[in-house]
Short mmCIF file of N, CA, C and O and ligand atoms in Angstrom, two decimals:
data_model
loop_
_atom_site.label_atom_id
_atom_site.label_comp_id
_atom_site.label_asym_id
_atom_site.label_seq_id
_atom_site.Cartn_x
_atom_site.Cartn_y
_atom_site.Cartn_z
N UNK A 16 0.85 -1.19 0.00
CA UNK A 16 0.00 0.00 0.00
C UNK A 16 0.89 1.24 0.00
O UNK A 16 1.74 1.34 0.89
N UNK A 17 0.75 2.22 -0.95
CA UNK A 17 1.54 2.85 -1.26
C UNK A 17 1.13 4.53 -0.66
O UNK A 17 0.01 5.02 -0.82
N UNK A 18 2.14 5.17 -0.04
CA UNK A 18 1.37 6.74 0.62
C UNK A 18 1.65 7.99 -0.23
O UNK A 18 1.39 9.17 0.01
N UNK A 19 2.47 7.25 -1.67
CA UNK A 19 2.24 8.95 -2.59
C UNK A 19 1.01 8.57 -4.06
O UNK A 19 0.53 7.51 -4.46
N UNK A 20 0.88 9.83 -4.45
CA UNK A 20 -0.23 9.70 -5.60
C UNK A 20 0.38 11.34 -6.31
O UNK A 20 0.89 12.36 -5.84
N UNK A 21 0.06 10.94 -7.40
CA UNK A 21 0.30 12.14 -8.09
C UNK A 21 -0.87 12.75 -9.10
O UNK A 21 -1.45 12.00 -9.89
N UNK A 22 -1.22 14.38 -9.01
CA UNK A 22 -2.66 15.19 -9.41
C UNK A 22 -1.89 15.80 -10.28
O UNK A 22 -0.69 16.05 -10.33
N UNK A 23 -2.92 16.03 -11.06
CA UNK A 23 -2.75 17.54 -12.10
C UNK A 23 -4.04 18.25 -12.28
O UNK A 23 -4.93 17.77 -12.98
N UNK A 24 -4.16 19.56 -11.58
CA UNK A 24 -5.27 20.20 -11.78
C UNK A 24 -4.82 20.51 -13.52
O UNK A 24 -3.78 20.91 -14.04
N UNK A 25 -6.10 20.13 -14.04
CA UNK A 25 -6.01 19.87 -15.66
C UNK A 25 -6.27 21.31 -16.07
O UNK A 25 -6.38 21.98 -15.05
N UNK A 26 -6.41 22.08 -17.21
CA UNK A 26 -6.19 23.38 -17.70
C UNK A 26 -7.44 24.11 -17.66
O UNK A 26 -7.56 25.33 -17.62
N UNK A 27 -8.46 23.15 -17.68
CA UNK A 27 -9.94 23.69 -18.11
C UNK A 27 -10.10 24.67 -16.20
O UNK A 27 -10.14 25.86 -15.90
N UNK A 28 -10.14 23.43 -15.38
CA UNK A 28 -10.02 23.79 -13.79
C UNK A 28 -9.75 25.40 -13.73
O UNK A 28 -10.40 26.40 -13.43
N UNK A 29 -7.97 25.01 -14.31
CA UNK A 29 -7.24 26.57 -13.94
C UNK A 29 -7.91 27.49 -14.09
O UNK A 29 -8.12 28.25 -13.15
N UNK A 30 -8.55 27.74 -15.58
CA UNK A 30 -8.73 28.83 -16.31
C UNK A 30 -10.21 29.17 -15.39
O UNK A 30 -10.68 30.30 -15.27
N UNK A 31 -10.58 28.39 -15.02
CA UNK A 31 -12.08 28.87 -14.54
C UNK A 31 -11.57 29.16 -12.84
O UNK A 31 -12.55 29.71 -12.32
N UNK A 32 -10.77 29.07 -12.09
CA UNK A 32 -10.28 29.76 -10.98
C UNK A 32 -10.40 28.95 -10.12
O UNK A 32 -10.36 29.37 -8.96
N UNK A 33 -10.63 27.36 -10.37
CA UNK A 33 -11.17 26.24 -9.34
C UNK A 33 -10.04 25.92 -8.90
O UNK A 33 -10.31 25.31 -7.87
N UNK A 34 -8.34 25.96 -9.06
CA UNK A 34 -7.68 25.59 -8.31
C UNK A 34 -7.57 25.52 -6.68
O UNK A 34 -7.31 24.48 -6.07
N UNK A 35 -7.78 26.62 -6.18
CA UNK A 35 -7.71 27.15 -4.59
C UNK A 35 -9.16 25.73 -4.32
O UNK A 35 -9.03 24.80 -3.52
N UNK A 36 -10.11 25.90 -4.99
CA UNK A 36 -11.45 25.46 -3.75
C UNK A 36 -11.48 23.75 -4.25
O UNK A 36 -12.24 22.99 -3.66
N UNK A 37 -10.64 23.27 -5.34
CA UNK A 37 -10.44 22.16 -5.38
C UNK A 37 -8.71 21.42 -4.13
O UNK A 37 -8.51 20.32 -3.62
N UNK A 38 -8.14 22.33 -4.13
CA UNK A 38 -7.10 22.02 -3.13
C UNK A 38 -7.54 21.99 -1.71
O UNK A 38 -7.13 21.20 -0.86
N UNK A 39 -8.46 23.00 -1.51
CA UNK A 39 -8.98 23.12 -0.39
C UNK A 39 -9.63 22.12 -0.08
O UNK A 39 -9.66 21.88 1.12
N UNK A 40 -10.52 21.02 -1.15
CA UNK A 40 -11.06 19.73 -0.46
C UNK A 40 -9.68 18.60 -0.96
O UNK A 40 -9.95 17.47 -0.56
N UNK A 41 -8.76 18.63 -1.48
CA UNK A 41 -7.90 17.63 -1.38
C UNK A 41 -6.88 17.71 0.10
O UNK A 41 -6.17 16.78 0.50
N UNK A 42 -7.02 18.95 0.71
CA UNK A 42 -6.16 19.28 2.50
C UNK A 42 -7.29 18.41 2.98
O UNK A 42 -7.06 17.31 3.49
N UNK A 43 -8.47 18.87 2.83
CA UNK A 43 -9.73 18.52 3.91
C UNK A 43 -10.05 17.42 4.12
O UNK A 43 -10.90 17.08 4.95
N UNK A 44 -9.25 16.53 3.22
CA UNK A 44 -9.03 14.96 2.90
C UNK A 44 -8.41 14.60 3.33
O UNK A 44 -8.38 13.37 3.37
N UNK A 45 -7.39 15.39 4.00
CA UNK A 45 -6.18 14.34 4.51
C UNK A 45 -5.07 14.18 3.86
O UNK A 45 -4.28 13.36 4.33
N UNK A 46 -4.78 14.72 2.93
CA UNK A 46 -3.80 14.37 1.60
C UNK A 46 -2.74 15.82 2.14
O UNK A 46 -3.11 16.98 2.35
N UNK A 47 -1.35 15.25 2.24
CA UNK A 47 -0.79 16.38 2.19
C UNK A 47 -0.07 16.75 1.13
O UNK A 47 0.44 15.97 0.33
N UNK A 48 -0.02 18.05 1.08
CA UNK A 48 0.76 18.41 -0.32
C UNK A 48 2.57 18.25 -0.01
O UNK A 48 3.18 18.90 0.84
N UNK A 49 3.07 17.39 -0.79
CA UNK A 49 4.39 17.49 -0.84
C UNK A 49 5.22 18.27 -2.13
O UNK A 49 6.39 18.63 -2.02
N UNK A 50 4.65 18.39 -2.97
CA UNK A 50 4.90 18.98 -4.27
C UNK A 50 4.15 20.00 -4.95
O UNK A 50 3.04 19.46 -5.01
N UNK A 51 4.05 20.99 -5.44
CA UNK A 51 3.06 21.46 -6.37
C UNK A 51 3.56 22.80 -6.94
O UNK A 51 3.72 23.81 -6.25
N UNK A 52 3.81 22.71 -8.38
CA UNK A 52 4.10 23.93 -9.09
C UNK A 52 3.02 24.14 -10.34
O UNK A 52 2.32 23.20 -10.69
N UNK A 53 2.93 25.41 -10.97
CA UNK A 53 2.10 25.49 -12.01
C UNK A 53 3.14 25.47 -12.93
O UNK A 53 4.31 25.71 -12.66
N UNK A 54 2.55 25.06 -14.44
CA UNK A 54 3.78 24.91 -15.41
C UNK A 54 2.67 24.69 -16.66
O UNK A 54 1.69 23.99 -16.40
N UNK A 55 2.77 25.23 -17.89
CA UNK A 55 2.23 24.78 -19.13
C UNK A 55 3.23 23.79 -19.92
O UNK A 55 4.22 24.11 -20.58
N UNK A 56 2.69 22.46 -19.69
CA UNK A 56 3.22 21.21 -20.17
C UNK A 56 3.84 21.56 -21.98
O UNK A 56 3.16 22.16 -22.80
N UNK A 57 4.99 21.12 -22.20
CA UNK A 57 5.08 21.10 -23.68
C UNK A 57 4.43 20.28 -24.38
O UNK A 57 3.70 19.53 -23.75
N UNK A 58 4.47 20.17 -25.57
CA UNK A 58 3.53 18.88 -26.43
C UNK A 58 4.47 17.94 -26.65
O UNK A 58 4.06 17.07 -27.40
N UNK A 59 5.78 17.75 -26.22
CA UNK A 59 6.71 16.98 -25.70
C UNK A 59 6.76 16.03 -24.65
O UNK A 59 7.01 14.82 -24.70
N UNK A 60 6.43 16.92 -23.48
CA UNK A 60 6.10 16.29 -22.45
C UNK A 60 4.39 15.99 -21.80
O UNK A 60 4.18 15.46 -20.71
N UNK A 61 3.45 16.42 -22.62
CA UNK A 61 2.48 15.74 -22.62
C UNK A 61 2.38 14.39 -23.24
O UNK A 61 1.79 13.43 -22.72
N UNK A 62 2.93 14.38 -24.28
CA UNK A 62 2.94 13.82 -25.33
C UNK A 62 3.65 12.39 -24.72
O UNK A 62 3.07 11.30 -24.75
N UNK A 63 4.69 12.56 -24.29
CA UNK A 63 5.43 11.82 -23.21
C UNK A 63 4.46 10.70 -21.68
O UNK A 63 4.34 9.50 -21.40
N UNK A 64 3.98 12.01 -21.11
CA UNK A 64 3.50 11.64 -19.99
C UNK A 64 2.34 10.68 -20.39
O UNK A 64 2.17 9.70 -19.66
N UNK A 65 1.09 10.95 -21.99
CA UNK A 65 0.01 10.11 -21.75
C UNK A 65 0.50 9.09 -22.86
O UNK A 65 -0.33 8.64 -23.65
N UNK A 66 1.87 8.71 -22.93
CA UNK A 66 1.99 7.74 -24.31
C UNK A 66 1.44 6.62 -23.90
O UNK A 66 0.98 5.97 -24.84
N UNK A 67 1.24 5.86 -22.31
CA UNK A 67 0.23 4.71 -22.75
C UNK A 67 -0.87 4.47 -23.76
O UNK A 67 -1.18 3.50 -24.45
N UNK A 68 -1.47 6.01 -23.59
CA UNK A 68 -2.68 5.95 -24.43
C UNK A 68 -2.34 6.90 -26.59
O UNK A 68 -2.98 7.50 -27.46
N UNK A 69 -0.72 6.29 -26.26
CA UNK A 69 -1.04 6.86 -27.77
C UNK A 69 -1.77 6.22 -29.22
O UNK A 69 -2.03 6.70 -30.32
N UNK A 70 -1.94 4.98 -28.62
CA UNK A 70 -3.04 4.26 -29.70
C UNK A 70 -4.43 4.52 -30.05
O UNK A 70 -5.05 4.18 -31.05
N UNK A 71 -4.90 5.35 -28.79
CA UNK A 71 -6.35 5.75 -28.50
C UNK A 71 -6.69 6.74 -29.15
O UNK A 71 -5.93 7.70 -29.28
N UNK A 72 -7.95 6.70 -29.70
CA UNK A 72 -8.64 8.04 -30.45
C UNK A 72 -8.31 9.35 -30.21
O UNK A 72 -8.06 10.32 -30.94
N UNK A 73 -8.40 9.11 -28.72
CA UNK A 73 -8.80 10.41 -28.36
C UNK A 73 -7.20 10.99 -27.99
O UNK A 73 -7.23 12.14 -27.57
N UNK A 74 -5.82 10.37 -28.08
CA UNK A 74 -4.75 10.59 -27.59
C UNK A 74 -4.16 11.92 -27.93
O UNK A 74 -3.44 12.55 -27.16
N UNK A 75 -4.69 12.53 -29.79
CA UNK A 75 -3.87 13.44 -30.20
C UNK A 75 -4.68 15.08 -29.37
O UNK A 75 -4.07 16.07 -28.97
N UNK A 76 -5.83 14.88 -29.35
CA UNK A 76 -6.96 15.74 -28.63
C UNK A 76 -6.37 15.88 -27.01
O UNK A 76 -5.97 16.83 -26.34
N UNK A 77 -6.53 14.57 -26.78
CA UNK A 77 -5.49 15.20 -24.94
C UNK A 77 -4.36 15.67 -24.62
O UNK A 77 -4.13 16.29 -23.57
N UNK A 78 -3.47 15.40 -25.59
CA UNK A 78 -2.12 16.16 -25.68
C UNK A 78 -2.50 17.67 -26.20
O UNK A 78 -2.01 18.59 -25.55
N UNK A 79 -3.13 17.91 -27.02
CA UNK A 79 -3.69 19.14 -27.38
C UNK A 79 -3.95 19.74 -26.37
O UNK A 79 -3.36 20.75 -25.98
N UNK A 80 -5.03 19.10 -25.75
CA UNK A 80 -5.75 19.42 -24.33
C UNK A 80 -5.32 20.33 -22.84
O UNK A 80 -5.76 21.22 -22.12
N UNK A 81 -4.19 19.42 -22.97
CA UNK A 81 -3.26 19.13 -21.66
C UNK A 81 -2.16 20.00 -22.02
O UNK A 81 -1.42 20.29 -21.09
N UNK A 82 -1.88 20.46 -23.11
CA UNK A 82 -0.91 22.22 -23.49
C UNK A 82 -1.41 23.17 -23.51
O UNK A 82 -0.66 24.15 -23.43
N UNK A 83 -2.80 23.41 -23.63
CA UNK A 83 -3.29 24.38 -24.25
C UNK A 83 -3.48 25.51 -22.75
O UNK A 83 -4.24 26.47 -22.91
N UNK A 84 -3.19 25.43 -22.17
CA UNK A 84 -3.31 26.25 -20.99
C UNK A 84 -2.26 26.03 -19.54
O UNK A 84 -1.57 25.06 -19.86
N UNK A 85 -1.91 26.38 -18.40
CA UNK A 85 -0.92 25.65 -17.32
C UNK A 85 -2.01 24.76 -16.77
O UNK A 85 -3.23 24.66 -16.93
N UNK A 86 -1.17 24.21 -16.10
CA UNK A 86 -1.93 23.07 -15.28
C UNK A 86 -1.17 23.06 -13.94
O UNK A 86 -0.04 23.55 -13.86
N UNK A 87 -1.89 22.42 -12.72
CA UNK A 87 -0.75 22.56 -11.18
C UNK A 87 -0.43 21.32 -11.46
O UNK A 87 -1.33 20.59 -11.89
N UNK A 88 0.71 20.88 -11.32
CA UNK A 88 0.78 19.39 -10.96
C UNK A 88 1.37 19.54 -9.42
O UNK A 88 1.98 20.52 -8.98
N UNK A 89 1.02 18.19 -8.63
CA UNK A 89 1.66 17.77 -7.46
C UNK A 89 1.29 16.50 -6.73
O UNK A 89 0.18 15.97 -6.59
N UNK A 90 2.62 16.09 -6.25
CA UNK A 90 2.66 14.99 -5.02
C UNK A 90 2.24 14.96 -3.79
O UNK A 90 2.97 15.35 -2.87
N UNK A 91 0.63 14.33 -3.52
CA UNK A 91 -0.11 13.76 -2.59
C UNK A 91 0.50 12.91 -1.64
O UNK A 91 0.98 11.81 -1.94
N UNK A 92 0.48 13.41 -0.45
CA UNK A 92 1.14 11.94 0.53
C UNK A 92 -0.03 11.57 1.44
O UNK A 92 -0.50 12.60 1.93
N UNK A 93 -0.80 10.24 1.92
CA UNK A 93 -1.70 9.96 2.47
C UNK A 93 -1.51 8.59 2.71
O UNK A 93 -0.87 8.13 1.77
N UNK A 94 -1.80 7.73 3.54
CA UNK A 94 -1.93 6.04 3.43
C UNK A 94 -2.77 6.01 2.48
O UNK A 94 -3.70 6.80 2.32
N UNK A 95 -2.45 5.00 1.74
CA UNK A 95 -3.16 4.51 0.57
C UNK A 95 -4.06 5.80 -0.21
O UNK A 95 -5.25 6.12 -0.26
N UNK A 96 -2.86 6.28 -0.75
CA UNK A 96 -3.11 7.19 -1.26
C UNK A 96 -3.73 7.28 -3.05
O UNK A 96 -4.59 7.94 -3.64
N UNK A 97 -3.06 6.56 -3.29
CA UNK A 97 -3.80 6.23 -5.05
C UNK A 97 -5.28 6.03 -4.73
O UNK A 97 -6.11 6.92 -4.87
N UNK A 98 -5.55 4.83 -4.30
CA UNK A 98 -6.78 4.16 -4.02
C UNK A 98 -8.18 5.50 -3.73
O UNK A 98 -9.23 5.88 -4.25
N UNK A 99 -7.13 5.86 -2.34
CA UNK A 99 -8.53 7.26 -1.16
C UNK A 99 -8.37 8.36 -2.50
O UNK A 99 -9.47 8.76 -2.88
N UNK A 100 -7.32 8.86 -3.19
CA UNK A 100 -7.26 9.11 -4.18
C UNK A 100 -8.27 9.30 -5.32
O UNK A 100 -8.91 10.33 -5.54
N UNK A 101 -8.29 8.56 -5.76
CA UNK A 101 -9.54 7.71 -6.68
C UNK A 101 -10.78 8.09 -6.62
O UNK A 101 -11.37 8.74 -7.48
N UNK A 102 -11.26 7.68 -5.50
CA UNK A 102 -12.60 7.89 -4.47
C UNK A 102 -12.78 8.93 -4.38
O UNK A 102 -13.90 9.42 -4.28
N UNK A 103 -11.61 9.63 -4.41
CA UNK A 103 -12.19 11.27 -3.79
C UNK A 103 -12.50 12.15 -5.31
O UNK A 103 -13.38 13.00 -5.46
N UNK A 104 -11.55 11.68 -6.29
CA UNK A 104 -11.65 12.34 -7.89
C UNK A 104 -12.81 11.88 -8.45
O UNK A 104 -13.29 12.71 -9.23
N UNK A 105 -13.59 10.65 -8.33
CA UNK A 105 -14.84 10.19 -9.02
C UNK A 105 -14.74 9.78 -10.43
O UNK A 105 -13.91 10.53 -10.94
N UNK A 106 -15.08 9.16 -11.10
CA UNK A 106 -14.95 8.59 -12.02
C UNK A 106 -14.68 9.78 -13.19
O UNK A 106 -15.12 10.93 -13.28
N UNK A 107 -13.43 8.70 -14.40
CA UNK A 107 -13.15 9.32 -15.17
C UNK A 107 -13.95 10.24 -16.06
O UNK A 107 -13.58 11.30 -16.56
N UNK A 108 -15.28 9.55 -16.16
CA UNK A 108 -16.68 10.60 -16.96
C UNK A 108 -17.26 11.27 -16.22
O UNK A 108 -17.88 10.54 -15.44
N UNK A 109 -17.45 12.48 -15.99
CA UNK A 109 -18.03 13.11 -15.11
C UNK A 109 -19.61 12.82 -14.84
O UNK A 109 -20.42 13.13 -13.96
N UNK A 110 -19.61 12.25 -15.78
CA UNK A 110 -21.16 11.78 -15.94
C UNK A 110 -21.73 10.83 -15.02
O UNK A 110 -22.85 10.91 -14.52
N UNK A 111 -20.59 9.64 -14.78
CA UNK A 111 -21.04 8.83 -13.77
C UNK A 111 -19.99 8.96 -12.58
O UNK A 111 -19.83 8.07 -11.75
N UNK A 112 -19.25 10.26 -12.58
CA UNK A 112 -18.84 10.72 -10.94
C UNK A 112 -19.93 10.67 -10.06
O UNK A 112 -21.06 11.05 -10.37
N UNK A 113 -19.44 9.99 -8.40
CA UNK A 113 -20.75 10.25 -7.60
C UNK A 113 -20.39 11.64 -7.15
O UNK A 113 -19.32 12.19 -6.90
N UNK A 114 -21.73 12.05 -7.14
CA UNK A 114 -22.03 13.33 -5.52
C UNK A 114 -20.95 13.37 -4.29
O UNK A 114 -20.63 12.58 -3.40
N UNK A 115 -20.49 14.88 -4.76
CA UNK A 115 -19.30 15.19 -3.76
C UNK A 115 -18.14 14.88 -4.45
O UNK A 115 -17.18 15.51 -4.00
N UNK A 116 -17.92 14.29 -5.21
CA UNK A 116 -16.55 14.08 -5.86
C UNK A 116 -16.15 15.43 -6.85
O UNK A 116 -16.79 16.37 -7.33
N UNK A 117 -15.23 15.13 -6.87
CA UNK A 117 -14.00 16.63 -7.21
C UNK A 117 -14.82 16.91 -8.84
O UNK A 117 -15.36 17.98 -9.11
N UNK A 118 -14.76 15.52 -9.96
CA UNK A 118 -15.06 15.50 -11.25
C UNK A 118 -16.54 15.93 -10.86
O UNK A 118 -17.05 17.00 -11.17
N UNK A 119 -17.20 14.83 -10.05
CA UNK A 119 -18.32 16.00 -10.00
C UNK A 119 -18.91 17.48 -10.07
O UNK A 119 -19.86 17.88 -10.75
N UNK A 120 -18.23 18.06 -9.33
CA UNK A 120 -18.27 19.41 -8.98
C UNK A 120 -17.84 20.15 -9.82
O UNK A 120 -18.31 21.27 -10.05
N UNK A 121 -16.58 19.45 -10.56
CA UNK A 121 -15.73 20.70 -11.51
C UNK A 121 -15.50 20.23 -12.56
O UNK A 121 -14.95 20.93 -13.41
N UNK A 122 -15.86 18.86 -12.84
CA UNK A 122 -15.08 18.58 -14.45
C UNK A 122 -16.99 18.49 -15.26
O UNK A 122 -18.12 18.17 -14.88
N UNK A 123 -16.17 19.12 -16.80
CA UNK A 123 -16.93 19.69 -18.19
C UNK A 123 -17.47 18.58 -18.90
O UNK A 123 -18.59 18.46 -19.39
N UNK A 124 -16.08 17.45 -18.85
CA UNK A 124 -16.44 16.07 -20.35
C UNK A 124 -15.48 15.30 -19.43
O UNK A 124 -14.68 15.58 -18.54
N UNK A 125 -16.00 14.05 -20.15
CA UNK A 125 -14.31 13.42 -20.36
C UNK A 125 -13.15 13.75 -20.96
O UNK A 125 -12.12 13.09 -21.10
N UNK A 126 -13.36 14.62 -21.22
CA UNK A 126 -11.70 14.78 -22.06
C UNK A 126 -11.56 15.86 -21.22
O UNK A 126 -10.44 15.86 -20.71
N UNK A 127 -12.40 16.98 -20.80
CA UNK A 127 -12.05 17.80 -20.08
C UNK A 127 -12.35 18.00 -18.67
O UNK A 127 -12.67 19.15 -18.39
N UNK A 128 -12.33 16.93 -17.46
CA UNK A 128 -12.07 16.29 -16.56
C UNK A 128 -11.58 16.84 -15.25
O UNK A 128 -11.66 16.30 -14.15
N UNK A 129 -11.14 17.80 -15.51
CA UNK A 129 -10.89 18.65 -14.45
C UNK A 129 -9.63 18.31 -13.09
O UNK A 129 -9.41 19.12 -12.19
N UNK A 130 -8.90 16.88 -13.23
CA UNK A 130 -8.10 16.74 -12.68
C UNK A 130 -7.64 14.78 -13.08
O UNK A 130 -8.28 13.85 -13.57
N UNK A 131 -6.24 14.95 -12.55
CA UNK A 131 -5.70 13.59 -12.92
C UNK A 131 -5.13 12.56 -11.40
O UNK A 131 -4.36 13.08 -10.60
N UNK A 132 -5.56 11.32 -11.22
CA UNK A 132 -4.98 11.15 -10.56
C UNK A 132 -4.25 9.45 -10.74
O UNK A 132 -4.76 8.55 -11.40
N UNK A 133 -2.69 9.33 -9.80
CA UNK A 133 -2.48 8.18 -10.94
C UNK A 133 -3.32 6.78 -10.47
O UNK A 133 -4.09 6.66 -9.52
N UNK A 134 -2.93 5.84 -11.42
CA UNK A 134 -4.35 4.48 -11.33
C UNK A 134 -3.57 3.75 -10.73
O UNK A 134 -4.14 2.68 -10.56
N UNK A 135 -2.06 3.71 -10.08
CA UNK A 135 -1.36 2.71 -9.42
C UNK A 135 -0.37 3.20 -8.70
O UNK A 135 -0.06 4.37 -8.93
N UNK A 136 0.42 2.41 -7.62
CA UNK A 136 1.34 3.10 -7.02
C UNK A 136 2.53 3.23 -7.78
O UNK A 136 3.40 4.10 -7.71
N UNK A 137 2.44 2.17 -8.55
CA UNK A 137 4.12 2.14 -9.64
C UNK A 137 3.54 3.48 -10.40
O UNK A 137 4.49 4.27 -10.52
N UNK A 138 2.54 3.93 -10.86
CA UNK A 138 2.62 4.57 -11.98
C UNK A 138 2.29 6.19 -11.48
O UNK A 138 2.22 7.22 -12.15
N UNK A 139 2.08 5.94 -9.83
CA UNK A 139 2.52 7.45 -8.92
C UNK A 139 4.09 7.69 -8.42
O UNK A 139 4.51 8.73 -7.90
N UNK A 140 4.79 6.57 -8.67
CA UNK A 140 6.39 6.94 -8.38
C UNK A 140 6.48 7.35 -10.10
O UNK A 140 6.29 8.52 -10.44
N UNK A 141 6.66 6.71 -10.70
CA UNK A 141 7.19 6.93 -12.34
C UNK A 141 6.62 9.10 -12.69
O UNK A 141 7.30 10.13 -12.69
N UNK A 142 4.85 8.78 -12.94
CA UNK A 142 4.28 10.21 -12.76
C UNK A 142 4.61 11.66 -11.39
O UNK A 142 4.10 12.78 -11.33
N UNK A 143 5.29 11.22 -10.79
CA UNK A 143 5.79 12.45 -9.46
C UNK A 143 7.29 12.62 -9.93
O UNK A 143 7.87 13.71 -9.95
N UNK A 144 7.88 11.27 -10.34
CA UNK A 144 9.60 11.43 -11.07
C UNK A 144 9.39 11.75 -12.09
O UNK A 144 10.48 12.07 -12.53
N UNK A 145 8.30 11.96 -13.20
CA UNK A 145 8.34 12.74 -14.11
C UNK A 145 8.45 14.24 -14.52
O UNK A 145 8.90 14.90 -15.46
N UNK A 146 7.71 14.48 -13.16
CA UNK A 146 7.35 16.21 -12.96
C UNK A 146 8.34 16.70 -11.63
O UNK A 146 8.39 17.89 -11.32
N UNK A 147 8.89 15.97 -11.10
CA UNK A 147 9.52 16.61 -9.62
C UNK A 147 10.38 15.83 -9.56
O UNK A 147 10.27 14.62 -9.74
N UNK A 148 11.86 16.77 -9.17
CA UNK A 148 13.55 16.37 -8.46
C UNK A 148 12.99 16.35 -6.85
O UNK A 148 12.04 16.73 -6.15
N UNK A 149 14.16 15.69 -6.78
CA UNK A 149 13.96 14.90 -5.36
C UNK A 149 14.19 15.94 -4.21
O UNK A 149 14.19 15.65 -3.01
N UNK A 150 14.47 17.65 -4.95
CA UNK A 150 14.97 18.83 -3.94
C UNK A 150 13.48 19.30 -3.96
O UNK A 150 13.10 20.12 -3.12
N UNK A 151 12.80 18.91 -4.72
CA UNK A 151 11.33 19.39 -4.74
C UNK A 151 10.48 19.12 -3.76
O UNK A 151 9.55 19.90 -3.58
N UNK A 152 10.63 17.96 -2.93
CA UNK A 152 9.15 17.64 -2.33
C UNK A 152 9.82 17.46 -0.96
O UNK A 152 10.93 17.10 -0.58
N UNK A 153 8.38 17.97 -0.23
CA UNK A 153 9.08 18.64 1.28
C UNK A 153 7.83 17.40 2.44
O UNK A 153 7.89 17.44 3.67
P1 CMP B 395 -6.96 10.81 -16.90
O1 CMP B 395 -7.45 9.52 -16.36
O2 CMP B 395 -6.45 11.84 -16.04
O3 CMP B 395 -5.83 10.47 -18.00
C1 CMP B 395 -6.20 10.02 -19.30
C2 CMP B 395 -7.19 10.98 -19.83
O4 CMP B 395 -7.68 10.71 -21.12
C3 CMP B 395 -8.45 10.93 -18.98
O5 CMP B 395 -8.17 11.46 -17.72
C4 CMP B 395 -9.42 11.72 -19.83
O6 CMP B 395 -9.27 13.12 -19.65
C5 CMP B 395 -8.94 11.35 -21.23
N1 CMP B 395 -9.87 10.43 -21.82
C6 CMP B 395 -10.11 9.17 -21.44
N2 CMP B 395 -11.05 8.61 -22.23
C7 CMP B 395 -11.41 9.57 -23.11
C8 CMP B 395 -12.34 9.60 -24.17
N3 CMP B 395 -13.08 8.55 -24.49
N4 CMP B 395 -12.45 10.75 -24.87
C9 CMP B 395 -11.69 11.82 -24.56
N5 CMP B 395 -10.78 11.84 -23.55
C10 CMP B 395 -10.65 10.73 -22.83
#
């Protein structure tokens, strides 16, 4: 059971000013922030970060997506943190997010989702070493 997870308040979030009152329920959770900078991803390193899904339809649209504005990224520390994680973001479609969940409240579509969180603990060490040096997280 793994105690880091890694977020990206996604671009749509930013631009509409939801960062602060979406962080404010990821503290209220229990999750502490160890990491978090704002940064507009290159189409390099988007491009990079979602290549699992570069076979997928929708892959060239989320890299699009995911540049087109900054985004916060940062490292969550919590017991079982991916998992409580998860639960707290609500399903990837906002459509069938439950009540009270983050996608609920703030995400547009699926594609525009309103935050990321990772689906495993291997793939929250790999995603936090992608975006953050080890002088980074406190
Ligand atoms: P996330 O789980 O953070 O990372 C992969 C992203 O791909 C996902 O959020 C969605 O934003 C996006 N995505 C997944 N499925 C679709 C889809 N069918 N159409 C558009 N975007 C999608």
């Amino acid at each position: 059971m793994g105690n880091i997870t890694f977020t990206m308040i996604k671009p749509e979030a930013v631009e509409a000013g939801s960062s602060g009152a979406i962080f404010k329920i990821i503290e209220e959770n229990n999750f502490r922030i160890v990491s978090l900078k704002k940064v507009l991803l290159s189409a390099e390193k988007a491009s990079k970060f979602y290549e699992v899904h570069k076979d997928r339809p929708f892959y060239s649209e989320l890299v699009e997506y995911m540049t087109s504005g900054p985004i916060f990224a940062a490292i969550l520390e919590k017991d079982n943190a991916v998992l409580d994680f998860r639960e707290l973001i609500g399903s990837t479609n906002p459509s069938e997010a439950k009540d009270g969940t983050i996608r609920k409240l703030f995400a547009e579509s699926m594609a525009k989702n309103a935050i990321h969180g990772s689906d495993s603990d291997e793939n929250a060490i790999i995603e936090s070493d992608f975006h953050f040096d080890s002088n980074e997280r406190f």
